[in-house]
Coordinates of C-alpha atoms and ligand atoms in Angstrom, one line a residue:
X25 CA 4.3 -12.5 13.2
X26 CA 4.1 -9.6 11.8
X27 CA 1.7 -7.8 11.2
X28 CA 0.9 -5.6 7.0
X29 CA -1.1 -2.9 7.6
X30 CA -2.2 -1.4 3.5
X31 CA -4.4 1.4 4.0
X32 CA -5.3 3.1 1.6
X33 CA -5.6 0.5 -1.0
X34 CA -6.6 2.0 -4.4
X35 CA -5.7 4.7 -5.8
X36 CA -9.3 5.7 -7.1
X37 CA -11.4 4.0 -4.1
X38 CA -8.9 3.7 -1.1
X39 CA -10.4 3.7 2.0
X40 CA -10.5 0.0 2.0
X41 CA -7.3 -1.4 4.7
X42 CA -6.0 -4.9 4.5
X43 CA -4.8 -6.1 7.6
X44 CA -2.4 -9.4 7.4
X45 CA -0.6 -11.5 10.0
X46 CA 1.9 -13.0 8.3
X47 CA 5.1 -15.4 9.6
X48 CA 9.4 -15.9 9.3
X49 CA 9.0 -16.8 5.6
X50 CA 6.8 -13.4 4.4
X51 CA 3.2 -16.7 3.7
X52 CA 0.1 -14.5 5.5
X53 CA -1.8 -16.7 8.2
X54 CA -4.5 -14.4 8.6
X55 CA -6.5 -11.6 6.7
X56 CA -9.7 -9.3 7.5
X57 CA -10.1 -6.7 4.2
X58 CA -12.3 -4.0 6.2
X59 CA -14.1 -0.8 4.4
X60 CA -13.9 2.4 5.8
X61 CA -16.6 4.2 5.5
X62 CA -20.7 4.1 5.7
X63 CA -22.4 6.0 2.9
X64 CA -26.1 4.9 3.2
X65 CA -27.2 5.2 -0.1
X66 CA -30.7 2.2 0.6
X67 CA -31.3 4.4 3.4
X68 CA -31.6 8.1 1.5
X69 CA -33.6 5.6 -1.5
X70 CA -36.8 5.0 1.0
X71 CA -39.6 6.7 0.6
X72 CA -39.0 8.4 -3.1
X73 CA -40.3 7.9 -6.2
X74 CA -38.8 4.9 -7.2
X75 CA -38.2 6.7 -10.9
X76 CA -36.1 8.8 -8.9
X77 CA -33.5 5.9 -7.9
X78 CA -31.9 5.4 -11.7
X79 CA -30.3 9.1 -10.7
X80 CA -29.7 9.0 -7.2
X81 CA -28.2 5.0 -7.4
X82 CA -25.6 6.9 -10.2
X83 CA -24.2 8.7 -6.8
X84 CA -23.4 5.5 -5.3
X85 CA -20.1 6.1 -7.5
X86 CA -18.3 8.6 -9.6
X87 CA -16.6 5.1 -11.2
X88 CA -19.5 3.3 -12.5
X89 CA -22.8 5.0 -12.5
X90 CA -23.8 3.6 -16.0
X91 CA -24.0 0.7 -14.4
X92 CA -25.7 1.8 -10.8
X93 CA -28.5 3.3 -13.7
X94 CA -28.5 0.8 -15.6
X95 CA -29.6 -1.6 -12.5
X96 CA -31.5 0.4 -11.4
X97 CA -33.5 0.7 -14.8
X98 CA -33.4 -3.1 -14.5
X99 CA -35.4 -2.8 -11.1
X100 CA -37.3 -0.7 -12.2
X101 CA -38.7 -2.2 -15.5
X102 CA -40.1 -4.7 -13.5
X103 CA -41.5 -2.9 -10.8
X104 CA -43.5 -1.4 -13.1
X105 CA -43.7 -4.2 -15.8
X106 CA -42.3 -3.1 -18.6
X107 CA -38.6 -5.5 -19.1
X108 CA -40.5 -8.0 -21.6
X109 CA -42.0 -4.2 -23.4
X110 CA -38.7 -2.7 -23.4
X111 CA -38.0 -2.0 -27.0
X112 CA -34.9 -3.7 -28.9
X113 CA -32.8 -0.1 -29.5
X114 CA -33.3 1.0 -26.5
X115 CA -31.6 -2.0 -25.0
X116 CA -28.8 -1.8 -27.5
X117 CA -28.5 1.8 -27.1
X118 CA -27.6 0.5 -23.4
X119 CA -25.4 -2.0 -24.3
X120 CA -23.6 0.2 -25.9
X121 CA -23.6 3.0 -22.3
X122 CA -22.2 -0.1 -20.7
X123 CA -19.7 -1.0 -23.2
X124 CA -18.0 2.0 -23.5
X125 CA -18.2 2.5 -20.0
X126 CA -17.1 -0.9 -19.6
X127 CA -13.8 -0.2 -21.9
X128 CA -12.8 3.3 -20.3
X129 CA -12.9 1.4 -16.3
X130 CA -10.6 -1.5 -17.2
X131 CA -8.0 0.9 -19.4
X132 CA -8.4 2.9 -16.7
X133 CA -7.8 -0.6 -14.4
X134 CA -4.9 -1.4 -15.5
X135 CA -3.3 1.4 -16.9
X136 CA -3.8 3.5 -14.2
X137 CA -4.6 1.9 -11.3
X138 CA -3.0 -1.8 -11.2
X139 CA -0.1 -1.0 -13.5
X140 CA 2.0 0.8 -11.7
X141 CA 2.7 -1.4 -9.3
X142 CA 4.4 -3.2 -12.1
X143 CA 7.5 -0.7 -11.7
X144 CA 7.7 -1.4 -8.1
X145 CA 11.8 -1.7 -6.9
X146 CA 11.2 -5.1 -6.2
X147 CA 11.3 -6.2 -9.6
X148 CA 14.3 -3.8 -10.6
X149 CA 16.0 -5.8 -8.3
X150 CA 15.8 -9.5 -8.9
X151 CA 15.9 -8.7 -12.6
X152 CA 18.9 -7.2 -12.7
X153 CA 20.4 -9.8 -11.1
X154 CA 19.8 -11.3 -14.2
X155 CA 21.7 -9.2 -16.2
X156 CA 21.2 -8.4 -20.0
X157 CA 18.1 -10.4 -20.1
X158 CA 16.9 -8.8 -16.8
X159 CA 18.3 -5.6 -17.3
X160 CA 16.1 -5.0 -21.0
X161 CA 12.7 -6.5 -19.5
X162 CA 12.5 -4.4 -16.3
X163 CA 13.6 -1.2 -18.4
X164 CA 10.0 -2.3 -20.7
X165 CA 8.2 -2.4 -17.0
X166 CA 9.7 1.0 -15.5
X167 CA 9.5 2.2 -18.9
X168 CA 6.1 1.4 -19.3
X169 CA 4.4 1.2 -16.6
X170 CA 5.8 3.7 -13.9
X171 CA 3.3 6.7 -12.9
X172 CA 3.5 10.2 -12.9
X173 CA 5.5 12.1 -9.9
X174 CA 7.3 8.5 -9.0
X175 CA 10.5 8.4 -8.1
X176 CA 12.9 5.0 -6.6
X177 CA 15.2 5.5 -4.8
X178 CA 15.0 9.5 -4.5
X179 CA 15.1 9.9 -8.2
X180 CA 12.4 10.8 -10.3
X181 CA 11.1 8.4 -12.8
X182 CA 9.9 9.8 -16.1
X183 CA 6.0 8.6 -16.3
X184 CA 5.4 5.6 -18.3
X185 CA 4.6 5.5 -21.7
X186 CA 1.8 3.1 -21.9
X187 CA 0.6 5.0 -18.8
X188 CA 0.5 8.2 -20.4
X189 CA -1.3 6.9 -23.3
X190 CA -3.8 6.0 -22.3
X191 CA -4.5 8.9 -20.0
X192 CA -6.3 10.6 -23.0
X193 CA -8.1 7.1 -23.7
X194 CA -9.9 7.2 -21.4
X195 CA -11.1 11.1 -21.9
X196 CA -11.7 10.4 -26.0
X197 CA -14.4 7.6 -24.2
X198 CA -16.3 9.5 -21.5
X199 CA -16.7 12.3 -24.4
X200 CA -17.6 9.5 -26.9
X201 CA -20.1 8.3 -23.8
X202 CA -21.4 11.9 -23.7
X203 CA -22.8 12.0 -26.9
X204 CA -25.0 9.3 -26.0
X205 CA -25.8 9.7 -22.6
X206 CA -25.0 13.1 -21.3
X207 CA -21.5 13.9 -19.4
X208 CA -20.3 12.0 -16.8
X209 CA -20.6 11.0 -14.0
X210 CA -24.2 12.0 -14.2
X211 CA -26.1 10.5 -17.5
X212 CA -29.5 11.0 -17.7
X213 CA -30.9 8.6 -20.4
X214 CA -32.1 4.9 -19.4
X215 CA -35.0 5.5 -18.1
X216 CA -37.9 2.3 -17.1
X217 CA -39.5 1.2 -20.3
X218 CA -37.0 2.6 -22.4
X219 CA -34.0 5.3 -23.6
X220 CA -34.7 8.7 -23.4
X221 CA -32.0 9.3 -26.4
X222 CA -32.4 8.3 -30.2
X223 CA -28.9 8.6 -31.3
X224 CA -28.8 10.2 -35.2
X225 CA -26.4 9.0 -37.8
X226 CA -24.4 11.4 -36.9
X227 CA -23.7 10.1 -33.7
X228 CA -23.2 7.1 -34.9
X229 CA -20.1 8.4 -37.1
X230 CA -18.8 10.3 -34.3
X231 CA -18.9 6.8 -32.6
X232 CA -17.2 5.2 -35.1
X233 CA -14.7 7.8 -35.4
X234 CA -14.1 7.5 -31.7
X235 CA -13.9 3.8 -31.7
X236 CA -11.3 3.8 -34.1
X237 CA -8.9 6.8 -32.4
X238 CA -9.4 4.5 -29.8
X239 CA -8.0 0.9 -31.7
X240 CA -5.7 2.8 -32.9
X241 CA -4.0 3.3 -29.0
X242 CA -5.0 -0.7 -28.5
X243 CA -3.1 -1.3 -31.6
X244 CA 0.2 0.3 -30.9
X245 CA 0.8 -0.2 -27.3
X246 CA -1.4 -2.9 -26.3
X247 CA -1.2 -6.0 -28.8
X248 CA 1.3 -5.8 -31.2
X249 CA -0.6 -9.0 -33.2
X250 CA -3.4 -7.7 -35.2
X251 CA -6.6 -7.9 -32.9
X252 CA -9.2 -9.2 -35.5
X253 CA -5.9 -12.2 -35.7
X254 CA -6.6 -12.3 -31.6
X255 CA -10.7 -12.3 -31.2
X256 CA -10.1 -14.6 -34.4
X257 CA -7.8 -17.1 -32.7
X258 CA -8.9 -16.9 -28.7
X259 CA -12.5 -15.7 -27.9
X260 CA -13.6 -17.2 -31.8
X261 CA -11.4 -20.5 -31.5
X262 CA -13.0 -23.6 -31.2
X263 CA -12.0 -25.3 -28.0
X264 CA -10.4 -23.1 -25.2
X265 CA -6.9 -25.3 -25.9
X266 CA -7.7 -24.0 -29.3
X267 CA -7.0 -20.7 -27.8
X268 CA -4.2 -21.0 -25.1
X269 CA -1.7 -22.4 -28.0
X270 CA -2.1 -20.1 -30.2
X271 CA -1.5 -17.5 -27.1
X272 CA 1.3 -19.9 -25.8
X273 CA 2.6 -20.2 -29.4
X274 CA 2.7 -16.1 -31.3
X275 CA 4.8 -15.3 -27.4
X276 CA 7.3 -18.4 -28.2
X277 CA 8.1 -16.9 -31.7
X278 CA 8.9 -13.8 -29.5
X279 CA 10.4 -15.0 -26.8
X280 CA 12.9 -16.8 -29.6
X281 CA 13.8 -13.9 -31.3
X282 CA 14.1 -11.6 -28.3
X283 CA 16.0 -13.4 -25.9
X284 CA 19.2 -13.6 -28.7
X285 CA 18.9 -9.9 -29.5
X286 CA 17.2 -9.2 -25.7
X287 CA 15.0 -6.5 -26.7
X288 CA 11.4 -6.5 -25.5
X289 CA 10.1 -3.4 -26.8
X290 CA 7.4 -2.8 -29.0
X291 CA 8.7 -2.7 -32.2
X292 CA 9.9 -6.2 -31.2
X293 CA 6.4 -7.2 -31.4
X294 CA 5.5 -7.5 -27.9
X295 CA 2.4 -5.0 -26.6
X296 CA 1.6 -4.8 -23.1
X297 CA -0.5 -8.0 -23.2
X298 CA 1.4 -10.2 -24.5
X299 CA 4.4 -8.4 -22.4
X300 CA 2.0 -9.2 -19.2
X301 CA 0.7 -12.4 -20.3
X302 CA 4.7 -13.9 -20.6
X303 CA 5.8 -12.5 -17.8
X304 CA 2.8 -12.3 -15.6
X305 CA 2.9 -16.2 -15.2
X306 CA 5.4 -18.5 -13.7
X307 CA 3.1 -21.4 -16.0
X308 CA 3.2 -19.7 -19.2
X309 CA 6.5 -17.8 -18.7
X310 CA 9.1 -20.3 -17.5
X311 CA 7.8 -23.3 -17.6
X312 CA 6.1 -23.0 -21.4
X313 CA 7.8 -20.0 -23.0
X314 CA 11.4 -21.6 -20.9
X315 CA 11.7 -17.6 -19.9
X316 CA 14.7 -17.0 -17.2
X317 CA 11.9 -15.4 -14.7
X318 CA 8.3 -14.4 -14.1
X319 CA 6.6 -12.1 -12.2
X320 CA 5.0 -15.2 -10.6
X321 CA 1.8 -13.3 -10.0
X322 CA -0.4 -17.1 -10.7
X323 CA 1.3 -17.9 -7.3
X324 CA -0.3 -14.7 -5.4
X325 CA -4.5 -14.4 -4.7
X326 CA -6.1 -17.5 -5.5
X327 CA -7.7 -19.9 -3.2
X328 CA -6.5 -23.2 -1.7
X329 CA -10.1 -24.0 -0.6
X330 CA -12.1 -25.0 -4.1
X331 CA -15.3 -25.4 -1.5
X332 CA -15.4 -22.5 -0.1
X333 CA -15.4 -20.5 -3.3
X334 CA -17.5 -20.0 -6.8
X335 CA -17.3 -17.1 -9.5
X336 CA -20.6 -15.7 -10.6
X337 CA -22.0 -13.6 -13.3
X338 CA -25.4 -12.1 -12.8
X339 CA -25.6 -11.7 -16.8
X340 CA -24.7 -8.7 -18.5
X341 CA -25.8 -7.2 -22.2
X342 CA -29.2 -8.1 -23.0
X343 CA -29.5 -10.2 -26.2
X344 CA -30.8 -7.6 -28.9
X345 CA -32.2 -10.1 -31.7
X346 CA -36.2 -9.0 -30.6
X347 CA -37.5 -6.7 -27.5
X348 CA -37.5 -7.0 -24.1
X349 CA -35.4 -8.7 -22.0
X350 CA -36.5 -11.7 -18.5
X351 CA -35.6 -9.5 -15.9
X352 CA -34.3 -13.3 -13.6
X353 CA -31.1 -13.5 -16.6
X354 CA -31.5 -17.0 -17.2
X355 CA -28.7 -18.5 -18.9
X356 CA -28.3 -18.1 -22.3
X357 CA -29.6 -14.7 -21.7
X358 CA -27.4 -11.8 -21.8
X359 CA -24.8 -11.3 -24.6
X360 CA -22.4 -12.6 -21.3
X361 CA -24.3 -15.5 -19.7
X362 CA -25.7 -15.4 -16.1
X363 CA -24.0 -18.6 -14.6
X364 CA -21.8 -19.8 -11.8
X365 CA -18.6 -21.7 -11.7
X366 CA -17.6 -24.0 -8.4
X367 CA -14.1 -23.6 -7.4
X368 CA -13.3 -26.9 -8.6
X369 CA -14.6 -25.3 -12.0
X370 CA -18.0 -27.3 -12.8
X371 CA -20.6 -25.4 -14.3
X372 CA -24.5 -24.2 -12.6
X373 CA -27.5 -22.3 -13.5
X374 CA -27.3 -18.8 -11.7
X375 CA -30.2 -18.6 -9.0
X376 CA -30.8 -14.8 -7.6
X377 CA -32.9 -17.0 -5.0
X378 CA -29.0 -18.1 -4.1
X379 CA -28.2 -15.0 -2.7
X380 CA -28.1 -14.2 1.1
X381 CA -25.9 -11.5 3.0
X382 CA -24.6 -11.4 6.4
X383 CA -23.3 -8.7 8.7
X384 CA -21.9 -10.6 11.5
X385 CA -19.2 -8.8 11.3
X386 CA -19.8 -5.3 10.0
X387 CA -21.1 -2.4 11.6
X388 CA -24.9 -3.0 11.4
X389 CA -27.7 -4.2 13.2
X390 CA -28.1 -8.7 12.6
X391 CA -31.0 -9.3 15.2
X392 CA -33.1 -11.3 11.7
X393 CA -29.0 -13.0 10.7
X394 CA -28.5 -13.5 6.9
X395 CA -31.1 -12.0 4.9
X396 CA -31.5 -11.9 1.3
X397 CA -31.5 -8.9 -0.3
X398 CA -34.7 -8.0 -1.4
X399 CA -35.7 -8.5 2.7
X400 CA -32.6 -6.6 3.3
X401 CA -32.4 -4.4 5.8
X402 CA -29.0 -1.6 6.3
X403 CA -28.9 -0.4 10.1
X404 CA -25.8 0.8 10.4
X405 CA -24.5 1.4 14.0
X406 CA -24.6 4.4 15.0
X407 CA -21.9 4.7 18.3
X408 CA -19.1 5.5 17.4
X409 CA -17.0 3.4 19.9
X410 CA -18.3 1.0 18.7
X411 CA -16.8 1.5 15.3
X412 CA -13.6 0.0 15.7
X413 CA -11.3 -1.9 12.7
X414 CA -8.2 -3.2 14.8
X415 CA -9.8 -6.2 17.3
X416 CA -9.5 -9.4 14.7
X417 CA -11.5 -11.7 11.8
X418 CA -13.5 -12.8 15.1
X419 CA -14.9 -9.4 15.4
X420 CA -16.8 -7.1 13.3
X421 CA -13.8 -4.8 11.3
X422 CA -16.0 -3.3 8.4
X423 CA -19.2 -1.2 6.6
X424 CA -19.3 -3.9 4.5
X425 CA -21.6 -6.1 4.1
X426 CA -20.8 -10.5 3.2
X427 CA -22.8 -11.6 0.1
X428 CA -23.0 -15.2 -0.3
X429 CA -24.1 -17.6 -2.9
X430 CA -26.1 -20.6 -1.9
X431 CA -23.8 -20.2 1.6
X432 CA -20.4 -19.7 -0.1
X433 CA -18.6 -16.6 -0.5
X434 CA -18.2 -16.0 -5.5
X435 CA -15.4 -14.0 -7.0
X436 CA -17.4 -11.5 -9.5
X437 CA -16.0 -9.5 -12.0
X438 CA -14.0 -10.4 -15.5
X439 CA -12.9 -13.5 -14.5
X440 CA -16.1 -15.1 -13.0
X441 CA -17.3 -13.7 -16.2
X442 CA -15.3 -15.5 -18.9
X443 CA -16.2 -18.6 -16.8
X444 CA -19.2 -18.2 -17.1
X445 CA -19.3 -18.1 -20.9
X446 CA -17.0 -20.7 -21.3
X447 CA -15.2 -17.5 -22.4
X448 CA -12.3 -19.9 -24.8
X449 CA -8.7 -18.3 -23.9
X450 CA -9.8 -17.6 -19.7
X451 CA -11.6 -20.7 -20.0
X452 CA -8.1 -22.9 -21.0
X453 CA -5.8 -21.4 -19.2
X454 CA -7.5 -21.7 -16.0
X455 CA -7.8 -25.0 -16.8
X456 CA -4.2 -25.0 -17.3
X457 CA -3.7 -24.0 -13.9
X458 CA -5.5 -26.4 -12.0
X459 CA -4.5 -28.6 -14.3
X460 CA -0.8 -28.2 -13.0
X461 CA -1.5 -27.8 -9.2
X462 CA -2.2 -23.9 -9.3
X463 CA -5.4 -22.2 -8.1
X464 CA -7.0 -21.7 -11.3
X465 CA -8.3 -18.1 -10.1
X466 CA -4.8 -15.6 -9.2
X467 CA -3.6 -12.5 -10.1
X468 CA -2.1 -13.3 -13.5
X469 CA -6.0 -15.0 -14.7
X470 CA -8.0 -12.2 -12.7
X471 CA -6.0 -9.8 -14.9
X472 CA -5.8 -11.9 -18.3
X473 CA -9.5 -11.8 -18.0
X474 CA -10.0 -8.2 -17.5
X475 CA -7.3 -7.5 -20.7
X476 CA -9.4 -9.9 -22.3
X477 CA -12.8 -9.6 -21.9
X478 CA -11.6 -5.5 -22.5
X479 CA -10.8 -6.7 -26.6
X480 CA -14.3 -8.5 -26.2
X481 CA -16.5 -6.0 -25.3
X482 CA -14.5 -3.3 -27.6
X483 CA -15.4 -5.8 -30.9
X484 CA -19.1 -6.1 -29.5
X485 CA -19.6 -2.5 -29.4
X486 CA -19.0 -2.5 -33.2
X487 CA -22.1 -4.8 -33.7
X488 CA -23.5 -3.2 -32.1
X489 CA -22.9 0.5 -33.4
X490 CA -22.5 -0.3 -36.9
X491 CA -25.3 -3.4 -37.3
X492 CA -27.6 -3.9 -34.5
X493 CA -29.0 0.0 -33.4
X494 CA -31.6 1.1 -36.2
X495 CA -32.1 5.0 -35.5
X496 CA -35.8 4.9 -36.9
X497 CA -36.3 2.5 -34.7
X498 CA -38.7 2.6 -30.8
X499 CA -36.7 3.7 -28.4
X500 CA -39.3 3.4 -25.2
X501 CA -42.6 2.5 -23.5
X502 CA -44.9 3.9 -21.5
X503 CA -44.3 3.3 -17.5
X504 CA -48.2 2.9 -15.6
X505 CA -47.3 4.4 -12.7
X506 CA -49.5 2.6 -10.2
X507 CA -47.7 0.1 -11.3
X508 CA -45.1 0.0 -9.1
X509 CA -47.6 0.0 -5.2
X510 CA -46.9 -3.4 -3.8
X511 CA -45.2 -4.6 -6.6
X512 CA -41.8 -5.8 -6.6
X513 CA -38.5 -5.0 -8.6
X514 CA -34.9 -6.9 -9.4
X515 CA -32.3 -5.3 -11.7
X516 CA -29.3 -7.6 -12.6
X517 CA -26.5 -6.4 -14.1
X518 CA -22.5 -7.0 -15.0
X519 CA -20.7 -3.9 -13.9
X520 CA -17.3 -3.7 -14.8
X521 CA -16.2 -4.8 -11.3
X522 CA -19.0 -7.6 -11.3
X523 CA -22.1 -8.8 -10.9
X524 CA -24.7 -6.0 -9.0
X525 CA -28.2 -5.9 -8.1
X526 CA -30.3 -3.6 -7.3
X527 CA -33.7 -5.0 -5.7
X528 CA -36.6 -2.3 -4.8
X529 CA -39.8 -2.6 -3.5
X530 CA -43.1 -0.5 -4.0
X531 CA -44.9 0.4 -1.2
X532 CA -49.3 0.7 -1.5
X533 CA -48.3 4.5 -1.8
X534 CA -46.1 3.7 -4.8
X535 CA -42.8 4.8 -3.0
X536 CA -39.8 3.4 -2.8
X537 CA -40.6 1.3 0.7
X538 CA -37.2 -0.7 0.7
X539 CA -34.4 -0.9 -1.7
X540 CA -30.4 -2.6 -0.9
X541 CA -27.9 -2.5 -3.6
X542 CA -25.1 -5.6 -3.7
X543 CA -22.3 -4.4 -5.6
X544 CA -18.9 -6.1 -7.0
X545 CA -16.9 -5.0 -4.6
X546 CA -19.3 -6.0 -1.8
X547 CA -19.0 -9.9 -2.9
X548 CA -15.1 -9.1 -3.7
X549 CA -14.3 -7.3 -0.1
X550 CA -16.6 -8.8 1.9
X551 CA -15.2 -9.9 5.4
X552 CA -16.2 -13.4 7.3
X553 CA -19.8 -14.3 7.0
X554 CA -22.2 -15.5 10.2
X555 CA -20.3 -19.3 9.7
X556 CA -16.7 -16.7 9.6
X557 CA -16.1 -17.7 6.8
X558 CA -13.8 -15.0 4.7
X559 CA -14.1 -13.3 1.4
X560 CA -13.1 -13.8 -2.0
X561 CA -10.2 -11.1 -1.1
X562 CA -9.3 -12.8 2.4
X563 CA -9.4 -16.3 1.1
X564 CA -7.4 -15.1 -2.2
X565 CA -4.2 -13.6 0.7
X566 CA -4.6 -16.2 2.9
X567 CA -1.6 -18.5 1.9
X568 CA -0.1 -16.0 -0.5
X569 CA 3.0 -14.7 0.2
X570 CA 4.1 -11.1 0.4
X571 CA 6.7 -10.7 -1.4
X572 CA 6.0 -12.4 -5.4
X573 CA 9.4 -12.6 -6.3
X574 CA 12.9 -11.7 -4.1
X575 CA 13.3 -11.9 -0.4
X576 CA 11.1 -11.2 2.1
X577 CA 10.7 -7.4 2.8
X578 CA 7.6 -6.5 5.1
X579 CA 7.9 -3.4 4.1
X580 CA 7.5 -3.2 0.7
X581 CA 4.4 -6.2 0.4
X582 CA 3.9 -6.2 -3.5
X583 CA 1.9 -9.3 -3.4
X584 CA -0.8 -7.6 -1.5
X585 CA -1.1 -4.0 -3.5
X586 CA -0.9 -7.1 -7.0
X587 CA -3.9 -9.2 -5.3
X588 CA -6.4 -6.5 -3.4
X589 CA -5.9 -4.0 -6.6
X590 CA -6.4 -7.0 -8.8
X591 CA -10.0 -7.0 -8.2
X592 CA -10.1 -3.7 -9.1
X593 CA -11.8 -2.8 -5.6
X594 CA -14.4 0.3 -5.4
X595 CA -15.4 0.8 -1.6
X596 CA -17.9 4.0 -2.6
X597 CA -19.6 1.2 -4.0
X598 CA -19.3 -1.5 -1.6
X599 CA -20.5 0.0 1.4
X600 CA -22.6 2.6 -0.6
X601 CA -21.3 6.4 4.7
X602 CA -18.2 8.9 6.0
X603 CA -16.8 8.2 9.3
X604 CA -17.5 12.3 11.1
X605 CA -15.6 11.4 14.3
X606 CA -12.5 11.6 12.4
X607 CA -10.9 9.2 14.5
X608 CA -10.8 6.2 11.9
X609 CA -9.3 8.6 9.0
X610 CA -8.1 6.3 6.5
X611 CA -5.9 8.4 4.7
X612 CA -3.1 6.9 6.5
X613 CA -0.4 4.1 5.0
X614 CA 0.3 1.8 7.5
X615 CA 3.0 -0.4 8.4
X616 CA 3.7 -2.1 10.9
Ligands
LIG936 NI1 -17.3 2.4 -7.7 FE1 -18.7 0.2 -9.5 C1 -18.1 -1.1 -10.2 C2 -20.2 -0.9 -9.2 S1 -18.4 -1.6 -8.0 S2 -16.8 1.6 -9.2 O1 -17.9 -1.6 -11.6 O2 -21.6 -1.7 -9.1 O3 -17.5 -2.9 -7.3
LIG937 MG1 -25.5 -3.2 0.0

């Protein structure tokens, strides 16, 4: 048995540690997901004017401040009793605001936070044994996805073409957000009752121009099939089978040509999405398309017990036919619907009353047991001697709470959303993996879902900006400041990384009496709960091999990087805190 620890995990919000036990075959037999920070925003918000919440919560995280401000605004709409009156054009502005952030966040994840792992030398060592074909595939992987300042065996490797080209697109999208919301990461426009800025015709023209430039990047790098052809035949396909068939046939055409020439370049039709869609999966690449090798990402990061996992969407982006929305986010009331999909891919209606948080394995007082977030508490341990991350899965080992839905851990994020909305391509892939004995959720489907959601939201942004938004429309309704007294509010929303909920209670003075945030990374990175059930990431680690291809290598656990990062974790969000003792400093990469 070997202990393999990866710390820090991510390339942005890195204060996450994955500790595993690995057997002689390279299979993970136990895992703990530990978040190493406590920031205490839920406590900071107590006694504040509720209207400040939408601004203060943005400081939870510089990656998704937009989602936090919109979720808080939803909670405040509910607290002040104005959700059903928020004007349609304010709802459209909020959708555009979130949509731009989601596209920027997903593109950053795909190309900058996750993609560089494709340039891991473990893939070179396997692919190059395949001679000409393998060499050609490796040349594409390292040539597109290598990060800056990267060395392999002491040799400097040029940064990948796709990696470099994606970075200016992030800037462009941040500028687009600034146009309608103020500079990231502190936009100021969401407000209970509406939105404080009314985009002008000039803004719409500028937004459209940013849009065209981003789509130019997509057509040069991401997708070689025309964007509209992709949308029509996948997202708008009449069934999951048809969507999968379209993609497999499209890829088969590329494979047939390229295997003869060993040319897997963009010029030969291989956009980054096409490349990953074919080579990422054993089932798609090797079994269906006849490729000689794949990255086998469909064999890592899955769930072995479907009764202990579900997929949750709270529902994101309002439907914008009329004014107003329902804070409970009933099924079908949002562009991306709310819904719960079981581990066996059965559909259920989402009910926010079924959410609880357990802190039995986190550094908080748990004398009251598992609590619904509207009654939730955040009472951190203050004795540094009790904050120890290394005592194993029966102990406390994280600052992350453990949210559960009807007592079950839930994966949130693009995969959960695409399943909840029955998006044809992702649903078809999940069904196909299930039918062939793979876990429906795995690193490959998680990444394909993120790629597909980026396309869907980008497509819908054009509709919101150029069709649905009326620059002459009404943008807000007034709120009654007394309405927060002895009132409660719930904000349900979808951040790029998944379902985001804020719960606020107003006291008899109208100030915030209690505030709780249950965040996507809290769900995905969660530890064991009071029944000892591991969180989604922990479950997906246990039973997976540390190396997706090639020999067991404890010093280069590529699968752990992929699995952890496939959820796009963000720990400042998840535990919304700081080790002042320094003794648990996360700034180490320890492979024991
Ligand atoms: Ni800090 Fe966040 C997003 C939220 S967290 S990035 O997206 O909410 O998982
Ligand atoms: Mg919380």
